[in-house]
PDB file of C-alpha atoms and ligand atoms in Angstrom:
ATOM      1  CA  MET A  21     143.412  89.986  21.592  1.00 51.00           C
ATOM      2  CA  SER A  22     145.946  88.604  24.021  1.00 48.00           C
ATOM      3  CA  THR A  23     147.434  90.798  26.709  1.00 57.00           C
ATOM      4  CA  ALA A  24     150.174  90.322  29.233  1.00 80.00           C
ATOM      5  CA  ARG A  25     148.825  90.229  32.769  1.00 90.00           C
ATOM      6  CA  PRO A  26     148.799  93.862  33.863  1.00 95.00           C
ATOM      7  CA  ASP A  27     151.154  95.035  36.595  1.00 97.00           C
ATOM      8  CA  PRO A  28     149.019  95.773  39.698  1.00 98.00           C
ATOM      9  CA  ARG A  29     151.382  98.595  40.711  1.00 98.00           C
ATOM     10  CA  ALA A  30     150.830 100.310  37.366  1.00 98.00           C
ATOM     11  CA  LEU A  31     147.063  99.934  37.852  1.00 98.00           C
ATOM     12  CA  GLY A  32     147.479 101.443  41.318  1.00 98.00           C
ATOM     13  CA  THR A  33     149.368 104.421  39.909  1.00 98.00           C
ATOM     14  CA  LEU A  34     146.667 105.012  37.309  1.00 98.00           C
ATOM     15  CA  ALA A  35     143.969 104.705  39.999  1.00 98.00           C
ATOM     16  CA  LEU A  36     145.761 107.293  42.147  1.00 98.00           C
ATOM     17  CA  THR A  37     146.479 109.871  39.427  1.00 98.00           C
ATOM     18  CA  THR A  38     142.901 109.499  38.184  1.00 98.00           C
ATOM     19  CA  GLY A  39     141.482 109.706  41.712  1.00 98.00           C
ATOM     20  CA  ARG A  40     143.467 112.891  42.395  1.00 98.00           C
ATOM     21  CA  ALA A  41     142.101 114.552  39.274  1.00 98.00           C
ATOM     22  CA  ALA A  42     138.573 113.420  40.123  1.00 98.00           C
ATOM     23  CA  ALA A  43     138.816 114.683  43.710  1.00 98.00           C
ATOM     24  CA  ALA A  44     140.094 118.064  42.443  1.00 98.00           C
ATOM     25  CA  PHE A  45     137.110 118.218  40.077  1.00 98.00           C
ATOM     26  CA  VAL A  46     134.620 117.439  42.870  1.00 97.00           C
ATOM     27  CA  ARG A  47     136.260 120.089  45.101  1.00 97.00           C
ATOM     28  CA  GLU A  48     136.107 122.694  42.363  1.00 96.00           C
ATOM     29  CA  GLN A  49     132.543 121.915  41.245  1.00 94.00           C
ATOM     30  CA  ARG A  50     130.905 121.818  44.662  1.00 93.00           C
ATOM     31  CA  PRO A  51     129.057 125.068  45.426  1.00 89.00           C
ATOM     32  CA  ALA A  52     129.579 126.536  48.919  1.00 92.00           C
ATOM     33  CA  GLY A  53     127.167 125.640  51.724  1.00 91.00           C
ATOM     34  CA  ARG A  54     124.356 123.163  51.293  1.00 90.00           C
ATOM     35  CA  VAL A  55     123.748 122.035  47.731  1.00 87.00           C
ATOM     36  CA  ASP A  56     120.177 123.045  46.986  1.00 78.00           C
ATOM     37  CA  VAL A  57     118.881 119.938  45.258  1.00 78.00           C
ATOM     38  CA  ALA A  58     115.221 121.016  45.440  1.00 67.00           C
ATOM     39  CA  ALA A  59     115.873 124.357  43.740  1.00 57.00           C
ATOM     40  CA  THR A  60     116.604 122.703  40.434  1.00 54.00           C
ATOM     41  CA  LYS A  61     113.535 120.479  40.094  1.00 54.00           C
ATOM     42  CA  SER A  62     112.814 122.165  36.754  1.00 60.00           C
ATOM     43  CA  SER A  63     116.105 120.949  35.268  1.00 64.00           C
ATOM     44  CA  PRO A  64     116.391 117.338  34.145  1.00 64.00           C
ATOM     45  CA  THR A  65     119.082 116.505  36.693  1.00 68.00           C
ATOM     46  CA  ASP A  66     120.004 118.007  40.039  1.00 77.00           C
ATOM     47  CA  PRO A  67     123.449 119.556  40.638  1.00 78.00           C
ATOM     48  CA  VAL A  68     124.609 116.588  42.697  1.00 85.00           C
ATOM     49  CA  THR A  69     123.843 114.164  39.901  1.00 82.00           C
ATOM     50  CA  GLU A  70     125.561 116.523  37.463  1.00 89.00           C
ATOM     51  CA  ILE A  71     128.751 116.576  39.546  1.00 93.00           C
ATOM     52  CA  ASP A  72     128.522 112.790  40.063  1.00 93.00           C
ATOM     53  CA  ARG A  73     128.220 112.228  36.340  1.00 93.00           C
ATOM     54  CA  GLY A  74     130.920 114.760  35.473  1.00 95.00           C
ATOM     55  CA  THR A  75     133.310 113.116  37.923  1.00 97.00           C
ATOM     56  CA  GLU A  76     132.614 109.638  36.597  1.00 97.00           C
ATOM     57  CA  HIS A  77     133.046 110.889  33.036  1.00 97.00           C
ATOM     58  CA  LEU A  78     136.451 112.305  33.988  1.00 98.00           C
ATOM     59  CA  VAL A  79     137.472 109.004  35.596  1.00 98.00           C
ATOM     60  CA  ARG A  80     136.312 106.974  32.596  1.00 97.00           C
ATOM     61  CA  SER A  81     138.105 109.240  30.109  1.00 97.00           C
ATOM     62  CA  ARG A  82     141.393 109.137  32.026  1.00 98.00           C
ATOM     63  CA  ILE A  83     141.364 105.372  32.443  1.00 97.00           C
ATOM     64  CA  LEU A  84     140.378 104.672  28.849  1.00 96.00           C
ATOM     65  CA  ALA A  85     142.996 107.131  27.529  1.00 96.00           C
ATOM     66  CA  ASP A  86     145.603 104.909  29.168  1.00 96.00           C
ATOM     67  CA  ARG A  87     143.894 101.513  28.861  1.00 96.00           C
ATOM     68  CA  PRO A  88     141.319 101.634  26.062  1.00 94.00           C
ATOM     69  CA  HIS A  89     140.420  97.931  26.269  1.00 93.00           C
ATOM     70  CA  ASP A  90     139.345  97.813  29.905  1.00 95.00           C
ATOM     71  CA  THR A  91     135.822  97.417  31.249  1.00 96.00           C
ATOM     72  CA  ILE A  92     134.480 100.049  33.641  1.00 97.00           C
ATOM     73  CA  LEU A  93     131.663  99.654  36.170  1.00 97.00           C
ATOM     74  CA  GLY A  94     130.563 102.971  37.639  1.00 96.00           C
ATOM     75  CA  GLU A  95     127.708 104.036  39.873  1.00 91.00           C
ATOM     76  CA  GLU A  96     126.419 106.518  37.316  1.00 87.00           C
ATOM     77  CA  GLY A  97     127.185 104.915  33.965  1.00 87.00           C
ATOM     78  CA  GLY A  98     126.779 101.221  34.765  1.00 90.00           C
ATOM     79  CA  GLU A  99     129.119  98.743  33.109  1.00 90.00           C
ATOM     80  CA  THR A 100     130.712  99.581  29.792  1.00 90.00           C
ATOM     81  CA  ALA A 101     132.451  96.573  28.354  1.00 84.00           C
ATOM     82  CA  GLY A 102     135.961  96.952  27.030  1.00 77.00           C
ATOM     83  CA  GLU A 103     137.168  95.279  23.865  1.00 73.00           C
ATOM     84  CA  GLU A 104     138.850  92.748  26.079  1.00 68.00           C
ATOM     85  CA  SER A 105     136.240  90.172  27.164  1.00 71.00           C
ATOM     86  CA  LEU A 106     136.145  89.778  30.932  1.00 75.00           C
ATOM     87  CA  SER A 107     136.462  86.036  30.442  1.00 76.00           C
ATOM     88  CA  SER A 108     139.894  86.352  28.829  1.00 82.00           C
ATOM     89  CA  ALA A 109     142.865  86.010  31.175  1.00 86.00           C
ATOM     90  CA  GLY A 110     144.248  89.274  32.483  1.00 90.00           C
ATOM     91  CA  ALA A 111     141.109  91.299  31.688  1.00 93.00           C
ATOM     92  CA  VAL A 112     140.768  94.441  33.798  1.00 96.00           C
ATOM     93  CA  ARG A 113     137.564  95.888  35.205  1.00 97.00           C
ATOM     94  CA  TRP A 114     137.590  99.221  37.020  1.00 98.00           C
ATOM     95  CA  VAL A 115     134.970  99.745  39.728  1.00 98.00           C
ATOM     96  CA  VAL A 116     134.279 103.426  40.316  1.00 98.00           C
ATOM     97  CA  ASP A 117     132.275 105.438  42.848  1.00 98.00           C
ATOM     98  CA  PRO A 118     132.579 109.096  41.778  1.00 97.00           C
ATOM     99  CA  ILE A 119     131.215 110.398  45.109  1.00 97.00           C
ATOM    100  CA  ASP A 120     130.777 108.031  48.020  1.00 97.00           C
ATOM    101  CA  GLY A 121     128.982 109.816  50.853  1.00 96.00           C
ATOM    102  CA  THR A 122     126.496 111.698  48.703  1.00 93.00           C
ATOM    103  CA  VAL A 123     124.325 112.904  51.568  1.00 93.00           C
ATOM    104  CA  ASN A 124     127.377 114.398  53.310  1.00 95.00           C
ATOM    105  CA  PHE A 125     128.300 116.052  50.021  1.00 95.00           C
ATOM    106  CA  VAL A 126     124.822 117.617  49.759  1.00 93.00           C
ATOM    107  CA  TYR A 127     124.923 118.982  53.315  1.00 93.00           C
ATOM    108  CA  GLY A 128     128.517 120.153  53.191  1.00 94.00           C
ATOM    109  CA  LEU A 129     129.655 117.663  55.825  1.00 96.00           C
ATOM    110  CA  PRO A 130     133.321 117.158  54.874  1.00 97.00           C
ATOM    111  CA  HIS A 131     133.179 113.362  54.607  1.00 98.00           C
ATOM    112  CA  TYR A 132     132.891 112.071  51.056  1.00 98.00           C
ATOM    113  CA  ALA A 133     135.314 110.386  48.717  1.00 98.00           C
ATOM    114  CA  VAL A 134     136.243 109.283  45.233  1.00 98.00           C
ATOM    115  CA  ALA A 135     136.789 105.503  45.156  1.00 98.00           C
ATOM    116  CA  ILE A 136     138.510 103.612  42.336  1.00 98.00           C
ATOM    117  CA  ALA A 137     139.395  99.907  42.266  1.00 98.00           C
ATOM    118  CA  ALA A 138     141.037  97.826  39.530  1.00 98.00           C
ATOM    119  CA  GLU A 139     140.095  94.145  39.271  1.00 98.00           C
ATOM    120  CA  VAL A 140     142.114  91.633  37.285  1.00 97.00           C
ATOM    121  CA  ASP A 141     140.228  88.409  36.520  1.00 94.00           C
ATOM    122  CA  GLY A 142     137.607  89.430  39.070  1.00 94.00           C
ATOM    123  CA  VAL A 143     140.021  90.072  41.957  1.00 97.00           C
ATOM    124  CA  VAL A 144     140.674  93.611  43.218  1.00 98.00           C
ATOM    125  CA  GLU A 145     144.411  94.182  42.702  1.00 98.00           C
ATOM    126  CA  ALA A 146     144.778  97.934  43.251  1.00 98.00           C
ATOM    127  CA  ALA A 147     142.672 100.663  44.799  1.00 98.00           C
ATOM    128  CA  CYS A 148     142.536 104.239  45.929  1.00 98.00           C
ATOM    129  CA  VAL A 149     140.060 106.200  48.020  1.00 99.00           C
ATOM    130  CA  ILE A 150     140.526 109.961  48.169  1.00 98.00           C
ATOM    131  CA  ASP A 151     138.891 111.916  50.965  1.00 98.00           C
ATOM    132  CA  VAL A 152     137.910 114.961  48.935  1.00 98.00           C
ATOM    133  CA  ALA A 153     137.718 117.544  51.727  1.00 97.00           C
ATOM    134  CA  SER A 154     140.932 116.599  53.553  1.00 98.00           C
ATOM    135  CA  GLY A 155     142.841 115.474  50.458  1.00 98.00           C
ATOM    136  CA  HIS A 156     143.999 112.336  52.270  1.00 98.00           C
ATOM    137  CA  GLU A 157     144.845 109.567  49.815  1.00 98.00           C
ATOM    138  CA  TYR A 158     144.356 105.916  50.792  1.00 98.00           C
ATOM    139  CA  THR A 159     145.928 103.345  48.475  1.00 98.00           C
ATOM    140  CA  ALA A 160     146.603  99.630  48.315  1.00 98.00           C
ATOM    141  CA  VAL A 161     148.001  97.050  45.944  1.00 98.00           C
ATOM    142  CA  ARG A 162     147.120  93.436  46.722  1.00 98.00           C
ATOM    143  CA  GLY A 163     149.972  91.837  48.670  1.00 98.00           C
ATOM    144  CA  GLY A 164     151.762  95.177  49.009  1.00 98.00           C
ATOM    145  CA  GLY A 165     150.046  96.753  52.031  1.00 98.00           C
ATOM    146  CA  ALA A 166     147.811  99.763  52.452  1.00 98.00           C
ATOM    147  CA  PHE A 167     149.010 103.346  52.808  1.00 98.00           C
ATOM    148  CA  VAL A 168     147.796 106.883  53.413  1.00 98.00           C
ATOM    149  CA  ARG A 169     149.329 110.127  52.199  1.00 98.00           C
ATOM    150  CA  GLU A 170     148.091 113.384  53.680  1.00 96.00           C
ATOM    151  CA  SER A 171     148.699 115.056  50.311  1.00 94.00           C
ATOM    152  CA  PRO A 172     150.487 114.142  47.073  1.00 93.00           C
ATOM    153  CA  SER A 173     153.772 115.653  48.305  1.00 94.00           C
ATOM    154  CA  ARG A 174     153.785 113.858  51.673  1.00 94.00           C
ATOM    155  CA  ARG A 175     155.311 110.459  52.267  1.00 96.00           C
ATOM    156  CA  ALA A 176     153.060 107.401  52.360  1.00 97.00           C
ATOM    157  CA  VAL A 177     152.447 105.952  55.826  1.00 98.00           C
ATOM    158  CA  ARG A 178     151.569 102.276  56.207  1.00 98.00           C
ATOM    159  CA  LEU A 179     148.131 101.470  57.627  1.00 98.00           C
ATOM    160  CA  ARG A 180     147.433  98.854  60.256  1.00 98.00           C
ATOM    161  CA  ALA A 181     143.963  97.890  61.455  1.00 98.00           C
ATOM    162  CA  VAL A 182     143.841  97.608  65.253  1.00 95.00           C
ATOM    163  CA  GLY A 183     141.242  95.609  67.151  1.00 92.00           C
ATOM    164  CA  PRO A 184     139.789  96.393  70.563  1.00 96.00           C
ATOM    165  CA  SER A 185     140.999  94.574  73.663  1.00 95.00           C
ATOM    166  CA  GLN A 186     137.461  93.250  74.153  1.00 97.00           C
ATOM    167  CA  MET A 187     134.040  93.479  72.473  1.00 98.00           C
ATOM    168  CA  SER A 188     132.719  96.006  74.989  1.00 98.00           C
ATOM    169  CA  HIS A 189     135.456  98.404  73.798  1.00 98.00           C
ATOM    170  CA  ALA A 190     134.651  98.069  70.096  1.00 98.00           C
ATOM    171  CA  LEU A 191     133.772 101.222  68.157  1.00 98.00           C
ATOM    172  CA  VAL A 192     131.660  99.961  65.261  1.00 98.00           C
ATOM    173  CA  ALA A 193     130.689 101.852  62.103  1.00 98.00           C
ATOM    174  CA  THR A 194     127.550 101.067  60.162  1.00 98.00           C
ATOM    175  CA  GLY A 195     125.145 102.637  57.712  1.00 97.00           C
ATOM    176  CA  PHE A 196     121.499 102.483  56.763  1.00 95.00           C
ATOM    177  CA  ASN A 197     120.022 101.758  53.376  1.00 91.00           C
ATOM    178  CA  TYR A 198     117.870 104.394  51.668  1.00 87.00           C
ATOM    179  CA  VAL A 199     114.831 102.046  51.550  1.00 89.00           C
ATOM    180  CA  PRO A 200     112.647 102.669  54.678  1.00 91.00           C
ATOM    181  CA  GLU A 201     111.727  99.003  55.337  1.00 90.00           C
ATOM    182  CA  ILE A 202     115.343  97.884  55.038  1.00 89.00           C
ATOM    183  CA  ARG A 203     116.654 100.634  57.293  1.00 92.00           C
ATOM    184  CA  ALA A 204     114.046  99.811  59.937  1.00 94.00           C
ATOM    185  CA  ARG A 205     115.372  96.219  60.078  1.00 94.00           C
ATOM    186  CA  GLN A 206     118.969  97.478  60.157  1.00 96.00           C
ATOM    187  CA  ALA A 207     118.082  99.793  63.046  1.00 96.00           C
ATOM    188  CA  GLN A 208     116.772  96.803  65.032  1.00 97.00           C
ATOM    189  CA  ALA A 209     120.006  94.884  64.469  1.00 98.00           C
ATOM    190  CA  VAL A 210     122.083  97.929  65.465  1.00 98.00           C
ATOM    191  CA  ALA A 211     119.933  98.410  68.581  1.00 98.00           C
ATOM    192  CA  ARG A 212     120.692  94.811  69.593  1.00 98.00           C
ATOM    193  CA  MET A 213     124.409  95.399  69.032  1.00 98.00           C
ATOM    194  CA  LEU A 214     124.589  98.613  71.053  1.00 98.00           C
ATOM    195  CA  GLY A 215     124.605  96.864  74.409  1.00 97.00           C
ATOM    196  CA  ASP A 216     127.640  94.750  73.479  1.00 98.00           C
ATOM    197  CA  VAL A 217     129.990  97.352  72.023  1.00 98.00           C
ATOM    198  CA  ARG A 218     131.493 100.701  73.031  1.00 98.00           C
ATOM    199  CA  ASP A 219     129.417 102.686  70.541  1.00 98.00           C
ATOM    200  CA  ILE A 220     128.219 103.032  66.972  1.00 98.00           C
ATOM    201  CA  ARG A 221     129.316 105.529  64.301  1.00 98.00           C
ATOM    202  CA  ARG A 222     127.325 106.316  61.149  1.00 98.00           C
ATOM    203  CA  THR A 223     129.574 108.449  58.969  1.00 98.00           C
ATOM    204  CA  GLY A 224     127.736 108.186  55.635  1.00 97.00           C
ATOM    205  CA  SER A 225     130.606 106.888  53.496  1.00 98.00           C
ATOM    206  CA  ALA A 226     131.272 103.167  53.271  1.00 98.00           C
ATOM    207  CA  ALA A 227     134.574 103.765  51.453  1.00 98.00           C
ATOM    208  CA  LEU A 228     135.863 106.089  54.189  1.00 98.00           C
ATOM    209  CA  ASP A 229     134.615 103.755  56.948  1.00 98.00           C
ATOM    210  CA  LEU A 230     136.749 100.965  55.484  1.00 98.00           C
ATOM    211  CA  CYS A 231     139.743 103.335  55.287  1.00 98.00           C
ATOM    212  CA  ALA A 232     139.165 104.436  58.895  1.00 98.00           C
ATOM    213  CA  LEU A 233     139.121 100.782  59.939  1.00 98.00           C
ATOM    214  CA  ALA A 234     142.389 100.292  58.027  1.00 98.00           C
ATOM    215  CA  ALA A 235     143.889 103.284  59.850  1.00 98.00           C
ATOM    216  CA  GLY A 236     142.854 102.025  63.298  1.00 98.00           C
ATOM    217  CA  ARG A 237     140.256 104.767  63.835  1.00 98.00           C
ATOM    218  CA  LEU A 238     137.440 102.199  64.045  1.00 98.00           C
ATOM    219  CA  ASP A 239     137.374  98.667  65.448  1.00 98.00           C
ATOM    220  CA  ALA A 240     134.812  97.100  63.105  1.00 98.00           C
ATOM    221  CA  TYR A 241     132.311  97.786  60.359  1.00 98.00           C
ATOM    222  CA  VAL A 242     129.023  96.207  59.305  1.00 98.00           C
ATOM    223  CA  GLU A 243     126.568  97.287  56.632  1.00 97.00           C
ATOM    224  CA  GLN A 244     123.908  95.858  54.309  1.00 96.00           C
ATOM    225  CA  GLY A 245     122.567  96.984  50.954  1.00 94.00           C
ATOM    226  CA  LEU A 246     125.833  98.218  49.466  1.00 96.00           C
ATOM    227  CA  ALA A 247     126.803  98.144  45.798  1.00 96.00           C
ATOM    228  CA  PRO A 248     130.150  96.868  44.438  1.00 97.00           C
ATOM    229  CA  TRP A 249     131.492 100.435  43.973  1.00 97.00           C
ATOM    230  CA  ASP A 250     130.875 101.249  47.654  1.00 97.00           C
ATOM    231  CA  ILE A 251     133.199  98.474  48.852  1.00 97.00           C
ATOM    232  CA  ALA A 252     135.645  97.440  46.097  1.00 98.00           C
ATOM    233  CA  ALA A 253     138.380 100.023  46.799  1.00 98.00           C
ATOM    234  CA  GLY A 254     137.907 100.374  50.574  1.00 98.00           C
ATOM    235  CA  GLY A 255     137.689  96.588  50.888  1.00 98.00           C
ATOM    236  CA  LEU A 256     141.187  96.061  49.483  1.00 98.00           C
ATOM    237  CA  ILE A 257     142.591  98.889  51.622  1.00 99.00           C
ATOM    238  CA  ALA A 258     141.092  97.349  54.786  1.00 99.00           C
ATOM    239  CA  ARG A 259     142.343  93.849  53.869  1.00 98.00           C
ATOM    240  CA  GLU A 260     145.831  95.072  53.129  1.00 98.00           C
ATOM    241  CA  ALA A 261     145.852  96.767  56.533  1.00 98.00           C
ATOM    242  CA  GLY A 262     145.148  93.411  58.180  1.00 98.00           C
ATOM    243  CA  ALA A 263     141.362  93.294  58.319  1.00 98.00           C
ATOM    244  CA  VAL A 264     139.023  90.496  57.309  1.00 98.00           C
ATOM    245  CA  VAL A 265     136.390  91.795  54.874  1.00 98.00           C
ATOM    246  CA  THR A 266     133.643  89.268  54.278  1.00 98.00           C
ATOM    247  CA  GLY A 267     129.958  88.722  53.533  1.00 97.00           C
ATOM    248  CA  LEU A 268     127.148  86.374  54.481  1.00 94.00           C
ATOM    249  CA  ASP A 269     128.572  83.142  53.047  1.00 93.00           C
ATOM    250  CA  GLY A 270     131.581  84.295  51.037  1.00 94.00           C
ATOM    251  CA  PRO A 271     132.794  87.596  49.627  1.00 95.00           C
ATOM    252  CA  PRO A 272     130.931  90.750  50.687  1.00 97.00           C
ATOM    253  CA  ASP A 273     127.887  91.664  48.612  1.00 95.00           C
ATOM    254  CA  ALA A 274     124.611  93.574  48.892  1.00 95.00           C
ATOM    255  CA  ARG A 275     123.360  91.229  51.598  1.00 94.00           C
ATOM    256  CA  LEU A 276     126.175  91.876  54.051  1.00 97.00           C
ATOM    257  CA  VAL A 277     129.586  93.484  54.448  1.00 98.00           C
ATOM    258  CA  VAL A 278     131.489  92.849  57.685  1.00 98.00           C
ATOM    259  CA  ALA A 279     135.029  94.048  58.315  1.00 98.00           C
ATOM    260  CA  ALA A 280     137.223  93.766  61.387  1.00 98.00           C
ATOM    261  CA  PRO A 281     140.917  93.305  62.228  1.00 98.00           C
ATOM    262  CA  GLU A 282     141.973  89.655  61.857  1.00 97.00           C
ATOM    263  CA  ALA A 283     142.330  88.850  65.567  1.00 96.00           C
ATOM    264  CA  PHE A 284     138.866  90.252  66.320  1.00 97.00           C
ATOM    265  CA  ALA A 285     136.990  89.216  63.181  1.00 98.00           C
ATOM    266  CA  GLN A 286     135.472  85.864  64.204  1.00 97.00           C
ATOM    267  CA  GLU A 287     134.105  87.225  67.451  1.00 98.00           C
ATOM    268  CA  PHE A 288     132.640  90.244  65.674  1.00 98.00           C
ATOM    269  CA  ILE A 289     131.111  88.146  62.879  1.00 98.00           C
ATOM    270  CA  ARG A 290     129.384  85.990  65.521  1.00 98.00           C
ATOM    271  CA  LEU A 291     127.931  89.108  67.128  1.00 98.00           C
ATOM    272  CA  VAL A 292     126.755  90.430  63.738  1.00 98.00           C
ATOM    273  CA  HIS A 293     124.786  87.222  63.129  1.00 97.00           C
ATOM    274  CA  ALA A 294     123.460  87.099  66.674  1.00 98.00           C
ATOM    275  CA  CYS A 295     122.119  90.650  66.262  1.00 98.00           C
ATOM    276  CA  GLY A 296     120.151  89.632  63.175  1.00 96.00           C
ATOM    277  CA  PHE A 297     122.002  91.448  60.398  1.00 95.00           C
TER     278      PHE A 297
HETATM  279  P1  2AM B 328     126.582 106.782  48.205  1.00 51.31           P
HETATM  280  O1  2AM B 328     126.955 107.906  49.085  1.00 51.31           O
HETATM  281  O2  2AM B 328     127.455 106.659  46.997  1.00 51.31           O
HETATM  282  O3  2AM B 328     125.123 106.708  47.917  1.00 51.31           O
HETATM  283  C1  2AM B 328     126.266 105.104  53.566  1.00 51.31           C
HETATM  284  O4  2AM B 328     125.759 104.230  54.522  1.00 51.31           O
HETATM  285  C2  2AM B 328     126.926 104.337  52.463  1.00 51.31           C
HETATM  286  O5  2AM B 328     125.991 103.474  51.842  1.00 51.31           O
HETATM  287  C3  2AM B 328     127.463 105.204  51.373  1.00 51.31           C
HETATM  288  O6  2AM B 328     128.653 104.619  50.982  1.00 51.31           O
HETATM  289  C4  2AM B 328     126.388 105.163  50.304  1.00 51.31           C
HETATM  290  O7  2AM B 328     126.901 105.401  49.017  1.00 51.31           O
HETATM  291  C5  2AM B 328     125.926 103.744  50.448  1.00 51.31           C
HETATM  292  N1  2AM B 328     124.549 103.442  50.107  1.00 51.31           N
HETATM  293  C6  2AM B 328     123.481 103.764  50.823  1.00 51.31           C
HETATM  294  N2  2AM B 328     122.354 103.282  50.265  1.00 51.31           N
HETATM  295  C7  2AM B 328     122.734 102.615  49.186  1.00 51.31           C
HETATM  296  C8  2AM B 328     122.027 101.887  48.203  1.00 51.31           C
HETATM  297  N3  2AM B 328     120.704 101.773  48.234  1.00 51.31           N
HETATM  298  N4  2AM B 328     122.723 101.322  47.214  1.00 51.31           N
HETATM  299  C9  2AM B 328     124.052 101.440  47.200  1.00 51.31           C
HETATM  300  N5  2AM B 328     124.781 102.118  48.102  1.00 51.31           N
HETATM  301  C10 2AM B 328     124.133 102.704  49.088  1.00 51.31           C
HETATM  302 CA1   CA B 329     128.739 104.912  47.088  1.00 51.31          CA
END
């Protein structure tokens, strides 16, 4: 089947309307207080996984209702191939994290997000990250800039990543993998970095860290052990706000994600390597 190359703005609109519906679902499904994961050991899945799955199902249904031939990669459901082979020109793959910041979600810390990215021929062309608790909507279309709206009715404000005047003033976000041995190594690298920067933040949501960098609320970001759905949407938003988002020897992947405003990126990347990330 041959398709015209999809319009990235139309993909962005579908990402945003879908993300809004998904965020509303997460908001409505989350019980008050701390989600008691342990209390439901007798059931086959815990309530968090249920909400995760329900949210991803909603996202998949909405996208496929509009674009039935697309491929979708989601944290919960894995990759479901569309009728359109990914090797054919103009093929679209959606990369979906139904809840990024799961531990915050469990504890009732208001810092978790729905993240949706649309790739065309393997390149992220449109993305949205919705901060579920605040309702803030971060969006980007490749080449068109990154924006935030405080709510659907508010006007979109352009985002601009801002670097620090010097390394010692850099506020750096990071995260730790769930695997104990990996997080111990990450902690050593972070400990080495602490003496060179203003301070470290560990917010628990990679997608929102990248949006915060885009909005100038952080100076840099480094993390290891992430999956494509953690970084696809936030990565485009950070890039479109003027940040470099890179990996160990090319694009970011599970081995390394580093992001910093363009003017500060090379210096920060050197520090990341020197610290042993
Ligand atoms: P999650 O909330 O969807 O699990 C926190 O540092 C960030 O890392 C979150 O975005 C979290 O995503 C992600 N994360 C932590 N450990 C991970 C792992 N083992 N695989 C993939 N993502 C992980
Ligand atoms: Ca995630």
